[in-house]
PDB file of C-alpha atoms in Angstrom:
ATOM      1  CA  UNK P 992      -3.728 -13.046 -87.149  1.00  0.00           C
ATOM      2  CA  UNK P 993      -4.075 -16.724 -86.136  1.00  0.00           C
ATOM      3  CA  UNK P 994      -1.551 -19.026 -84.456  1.00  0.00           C
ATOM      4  CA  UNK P 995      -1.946 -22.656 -83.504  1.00  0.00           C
ATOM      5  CA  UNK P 996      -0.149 -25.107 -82.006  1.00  0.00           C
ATOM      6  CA  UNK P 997      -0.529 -28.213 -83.566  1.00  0.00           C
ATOM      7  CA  UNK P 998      -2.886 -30.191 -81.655  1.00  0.00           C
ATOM      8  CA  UNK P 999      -0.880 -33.750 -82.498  1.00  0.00           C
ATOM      9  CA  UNK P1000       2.713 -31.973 -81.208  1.00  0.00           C
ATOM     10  CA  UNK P1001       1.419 -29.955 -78.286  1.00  0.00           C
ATOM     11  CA  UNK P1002       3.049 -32.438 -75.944  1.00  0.00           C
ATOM     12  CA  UNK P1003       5.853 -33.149 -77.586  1.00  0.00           C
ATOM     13  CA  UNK P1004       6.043 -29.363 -77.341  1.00  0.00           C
ATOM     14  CA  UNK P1005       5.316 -28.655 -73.881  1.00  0.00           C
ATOM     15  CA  UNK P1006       7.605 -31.403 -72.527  1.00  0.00           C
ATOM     16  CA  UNK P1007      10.969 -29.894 -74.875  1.00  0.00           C
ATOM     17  CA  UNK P1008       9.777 -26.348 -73.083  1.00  0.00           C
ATOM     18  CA  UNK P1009       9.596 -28.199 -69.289  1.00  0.00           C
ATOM     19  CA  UNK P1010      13.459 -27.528 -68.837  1.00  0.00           C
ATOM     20  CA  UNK P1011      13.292 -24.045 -70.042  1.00  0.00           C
ATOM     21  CA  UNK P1012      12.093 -20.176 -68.460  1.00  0.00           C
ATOM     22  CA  UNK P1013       9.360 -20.255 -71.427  1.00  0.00           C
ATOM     23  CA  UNK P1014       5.376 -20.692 -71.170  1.00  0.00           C
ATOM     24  CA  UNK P1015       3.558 -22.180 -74.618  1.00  0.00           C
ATOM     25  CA  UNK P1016       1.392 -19.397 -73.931  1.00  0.00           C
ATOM     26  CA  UNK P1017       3.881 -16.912 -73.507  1.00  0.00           C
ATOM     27  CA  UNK P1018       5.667 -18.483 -77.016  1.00  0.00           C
ATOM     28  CA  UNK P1019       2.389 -18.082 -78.483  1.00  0.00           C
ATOM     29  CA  UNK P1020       1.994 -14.266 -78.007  1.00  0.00           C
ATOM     30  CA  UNK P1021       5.167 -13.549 -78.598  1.00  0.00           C
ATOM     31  CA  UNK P1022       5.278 -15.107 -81.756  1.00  0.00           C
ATOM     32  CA  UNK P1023       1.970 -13.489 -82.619  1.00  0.00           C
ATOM     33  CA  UNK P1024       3.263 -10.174 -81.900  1.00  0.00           C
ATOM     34  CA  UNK P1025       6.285 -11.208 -84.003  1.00  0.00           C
ATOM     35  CA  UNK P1026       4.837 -11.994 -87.112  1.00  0.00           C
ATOM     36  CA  UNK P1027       2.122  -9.207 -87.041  1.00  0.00           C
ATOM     37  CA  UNK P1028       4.747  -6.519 -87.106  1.00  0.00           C
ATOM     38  CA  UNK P1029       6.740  -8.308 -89.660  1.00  0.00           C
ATOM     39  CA  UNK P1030       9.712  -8.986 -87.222  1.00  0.00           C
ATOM     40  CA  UNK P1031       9.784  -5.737 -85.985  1.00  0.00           C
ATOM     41  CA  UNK P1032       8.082  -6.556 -82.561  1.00  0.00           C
ATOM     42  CA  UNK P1033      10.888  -8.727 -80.994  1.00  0.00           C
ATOM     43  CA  UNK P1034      11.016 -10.045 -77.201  1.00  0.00           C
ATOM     44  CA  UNK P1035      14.516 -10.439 -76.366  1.00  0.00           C
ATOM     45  CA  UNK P1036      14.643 -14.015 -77.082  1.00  0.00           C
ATOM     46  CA  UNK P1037      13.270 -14.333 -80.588  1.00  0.00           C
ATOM     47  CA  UNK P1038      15.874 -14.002 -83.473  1.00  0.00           C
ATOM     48  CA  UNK P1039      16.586 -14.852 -86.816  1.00  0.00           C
ATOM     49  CA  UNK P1040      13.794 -16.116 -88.759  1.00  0.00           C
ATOM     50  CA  UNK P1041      14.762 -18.799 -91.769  1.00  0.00           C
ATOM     51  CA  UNK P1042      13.670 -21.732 -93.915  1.00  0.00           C
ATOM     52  CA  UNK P1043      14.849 -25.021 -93.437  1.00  0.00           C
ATOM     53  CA  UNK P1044      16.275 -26.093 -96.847  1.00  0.00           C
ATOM     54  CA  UNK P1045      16.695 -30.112 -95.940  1.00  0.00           C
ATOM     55  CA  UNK P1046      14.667 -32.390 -96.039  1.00  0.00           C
ATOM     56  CA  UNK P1047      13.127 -32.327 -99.388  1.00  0.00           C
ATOM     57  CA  UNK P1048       9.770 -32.621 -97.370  1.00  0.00           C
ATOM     58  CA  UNK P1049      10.720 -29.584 -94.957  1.00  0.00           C
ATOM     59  CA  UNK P1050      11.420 -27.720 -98.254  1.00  0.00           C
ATOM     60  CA  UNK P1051       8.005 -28.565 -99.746  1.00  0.00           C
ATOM     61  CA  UNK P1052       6.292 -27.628 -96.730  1.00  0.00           C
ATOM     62  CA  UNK P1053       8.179 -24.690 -96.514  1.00  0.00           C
ATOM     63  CA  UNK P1054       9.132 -25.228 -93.254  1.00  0.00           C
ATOM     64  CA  UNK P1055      10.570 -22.318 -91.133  1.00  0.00           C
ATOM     65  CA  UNK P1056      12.486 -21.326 -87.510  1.00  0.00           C
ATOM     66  CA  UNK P1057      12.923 -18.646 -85.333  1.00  0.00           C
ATOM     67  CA  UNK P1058      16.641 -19.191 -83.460  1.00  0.00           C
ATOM     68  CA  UNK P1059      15.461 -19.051 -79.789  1.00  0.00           C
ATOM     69  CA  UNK P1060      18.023 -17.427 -77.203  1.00  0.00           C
ATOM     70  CA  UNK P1061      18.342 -18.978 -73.991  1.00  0.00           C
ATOM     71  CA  UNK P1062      18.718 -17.829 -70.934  1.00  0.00           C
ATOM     72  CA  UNK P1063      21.467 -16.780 -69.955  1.00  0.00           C
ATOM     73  CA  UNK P1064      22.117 -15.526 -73.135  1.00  0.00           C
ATOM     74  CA  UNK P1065      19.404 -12.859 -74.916  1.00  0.00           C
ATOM     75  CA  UNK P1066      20.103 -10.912 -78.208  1.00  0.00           C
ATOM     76  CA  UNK P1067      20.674  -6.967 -78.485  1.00  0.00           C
ATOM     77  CA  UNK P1068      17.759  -4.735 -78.833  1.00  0.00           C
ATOM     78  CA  UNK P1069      19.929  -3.068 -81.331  1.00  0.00           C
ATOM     79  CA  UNK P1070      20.364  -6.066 -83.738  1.00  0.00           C
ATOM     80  CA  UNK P1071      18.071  -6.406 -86.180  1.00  0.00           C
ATOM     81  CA  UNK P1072      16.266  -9.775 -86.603  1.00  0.00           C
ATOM     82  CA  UNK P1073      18.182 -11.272 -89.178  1.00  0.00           C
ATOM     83  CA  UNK P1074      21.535 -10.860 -87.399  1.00  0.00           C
ATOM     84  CA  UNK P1075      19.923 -12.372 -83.836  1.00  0.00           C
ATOM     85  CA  UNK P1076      21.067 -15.874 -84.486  1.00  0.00           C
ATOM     86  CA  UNK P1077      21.904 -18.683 -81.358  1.00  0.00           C
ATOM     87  CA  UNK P1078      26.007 -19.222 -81.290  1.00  0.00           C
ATOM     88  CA  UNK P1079      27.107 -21.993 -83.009  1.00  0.00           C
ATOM     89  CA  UNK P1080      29.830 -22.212 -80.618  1.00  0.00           C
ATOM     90  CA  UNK P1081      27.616 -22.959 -77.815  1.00  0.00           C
ATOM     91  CA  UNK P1082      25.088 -25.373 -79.066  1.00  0.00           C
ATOM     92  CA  UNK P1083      23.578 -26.211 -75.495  1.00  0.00           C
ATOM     93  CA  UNK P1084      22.108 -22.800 -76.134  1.00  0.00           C
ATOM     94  CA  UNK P1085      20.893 -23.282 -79.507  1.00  0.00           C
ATOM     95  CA  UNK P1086      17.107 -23.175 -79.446  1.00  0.00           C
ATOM     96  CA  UNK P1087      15.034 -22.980 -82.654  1.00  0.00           C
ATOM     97  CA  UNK P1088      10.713 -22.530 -82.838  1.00  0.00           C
ATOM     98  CA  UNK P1089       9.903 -24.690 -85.698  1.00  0.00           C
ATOM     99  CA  UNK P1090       6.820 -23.174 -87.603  1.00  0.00           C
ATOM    100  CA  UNK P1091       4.661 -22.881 -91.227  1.00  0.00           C
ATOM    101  CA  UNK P1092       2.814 -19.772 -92.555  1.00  0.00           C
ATOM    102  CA  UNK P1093      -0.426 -20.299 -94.565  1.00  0.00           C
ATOM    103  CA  UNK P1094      -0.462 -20.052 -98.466  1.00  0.00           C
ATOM    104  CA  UNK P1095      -3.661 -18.524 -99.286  1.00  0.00           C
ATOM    105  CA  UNK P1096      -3.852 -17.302 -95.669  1.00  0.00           C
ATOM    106  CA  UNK P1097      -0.668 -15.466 -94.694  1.00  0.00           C
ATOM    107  CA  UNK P1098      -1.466 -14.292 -91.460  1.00  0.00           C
ATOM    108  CA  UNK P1099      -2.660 -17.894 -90.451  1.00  0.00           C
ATOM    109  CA  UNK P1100       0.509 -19.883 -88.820  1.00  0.00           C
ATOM    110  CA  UNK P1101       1.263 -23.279 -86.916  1.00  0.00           C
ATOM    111  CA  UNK P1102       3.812 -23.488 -84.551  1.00  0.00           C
ATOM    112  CA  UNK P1103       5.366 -27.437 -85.178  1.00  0.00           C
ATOM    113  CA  UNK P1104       8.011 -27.817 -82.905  1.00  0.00           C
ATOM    114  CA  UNK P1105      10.507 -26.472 -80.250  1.00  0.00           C
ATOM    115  CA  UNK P1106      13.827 -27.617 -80.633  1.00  0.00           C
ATOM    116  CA  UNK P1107      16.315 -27.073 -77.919  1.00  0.00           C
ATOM    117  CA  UNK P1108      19.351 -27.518 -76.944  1.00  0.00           C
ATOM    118  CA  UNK P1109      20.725 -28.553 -79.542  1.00  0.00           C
ATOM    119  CA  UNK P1110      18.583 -27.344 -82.550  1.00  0.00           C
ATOM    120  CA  UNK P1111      20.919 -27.353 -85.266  1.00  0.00           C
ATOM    121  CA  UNK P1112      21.786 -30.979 -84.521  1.00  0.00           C
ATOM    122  CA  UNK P1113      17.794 -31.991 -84.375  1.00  0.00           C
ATOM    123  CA  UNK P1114      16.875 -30.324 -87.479  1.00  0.00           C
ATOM    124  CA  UNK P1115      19.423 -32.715 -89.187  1.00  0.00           C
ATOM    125  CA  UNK P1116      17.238 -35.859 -87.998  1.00  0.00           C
ATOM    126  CA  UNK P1117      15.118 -36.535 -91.676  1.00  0.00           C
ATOM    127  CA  UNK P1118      12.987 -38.530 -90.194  1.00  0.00           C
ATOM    128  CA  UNK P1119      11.882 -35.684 -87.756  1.00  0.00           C
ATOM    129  CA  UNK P1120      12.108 -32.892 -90.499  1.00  0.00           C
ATOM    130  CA  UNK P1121      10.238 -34.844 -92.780  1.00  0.00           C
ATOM    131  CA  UNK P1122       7.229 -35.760 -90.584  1.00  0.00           C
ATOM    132  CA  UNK P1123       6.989 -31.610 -89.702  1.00  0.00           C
ATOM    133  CA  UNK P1124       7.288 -31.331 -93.373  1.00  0.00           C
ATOM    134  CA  UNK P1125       4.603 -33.458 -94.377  1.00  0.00           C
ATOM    135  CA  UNK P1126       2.301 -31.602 -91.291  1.00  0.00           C
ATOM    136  CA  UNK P1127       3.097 -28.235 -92.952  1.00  0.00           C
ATOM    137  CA  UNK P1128       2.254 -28.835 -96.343  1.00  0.00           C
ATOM    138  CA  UNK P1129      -0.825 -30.526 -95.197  1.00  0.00           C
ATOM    139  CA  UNK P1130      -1.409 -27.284 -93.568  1.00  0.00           C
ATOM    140  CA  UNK P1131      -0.493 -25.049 -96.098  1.00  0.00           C
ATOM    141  CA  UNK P1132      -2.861 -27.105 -98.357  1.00  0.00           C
ATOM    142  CA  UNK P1133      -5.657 -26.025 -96.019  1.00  0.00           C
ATOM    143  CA  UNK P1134      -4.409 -22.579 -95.287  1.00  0.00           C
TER     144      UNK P1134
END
């Protein structure tokens, strides 16, 4: 299992974490943990994991997100992934982790973005969605 951040976003990463309880690093094994049980290795904060269907270019890239819970909010052990999702109702909560899996490589991934608060309302920016499309084909190309 490999995970990267992508070395061009890092920052851009980092600084949309700053106001939050979460390390990169922390994201990072999390995440890893995540995807090498097949969603069945949760931390309380990771939820539903689905593709972005708009832009044409997140599409393509096959550009995907885990919802994120912030604190104070977390999501029930109980639940399973695909019913942890953030509450539309309270988008200052709504947190997303913005990712692509490799093609020929599936346990290769890139983590592209953070988006929080908010998420739903950034993932709606195609000029954002398509630039993390175009970096996940590029990667899926290569992966």
């Amino acid at each position: 299992m490999q995970v990267e951040v992508h070395p061009e976003l890092r920052a851009d990463i980092e600084s949309a974490l700053a106001g939050h309880p979460f390390l990169l690093d922390q994201i990072v094994r999390d995440f890893t943990a995540c995807m090498a049980s097949k969603g069945q290795t949760l931390p309380s904060y990771m939820g539903c994991d689905q593709p972005y269907h708009e832009p044409a270019a997140a599409r393509s890239g096959q550009l995907r997100h885990i919802h994120i819970a912030l604190p104070p909010q977390t999501f029930r052990a109980t639940d399973r992934q695909a019913y942890r999702k953030c509450d539309i109702k309270r988008p200052q909560l709504d947190a997303a982790l913005v990712y692509v899996q490799g093609e020929l490589y599936e346990d290769r991934y890139m983590i592209l973005a953070f988006f929080a608060p908010y998420a739903h309302d950034k993932a709606k920016v195609d000029a954002v969605m398509t630039r993390l499309g175009i970096l996940a084909k590029k990667f899926r190309d290569e992966n």
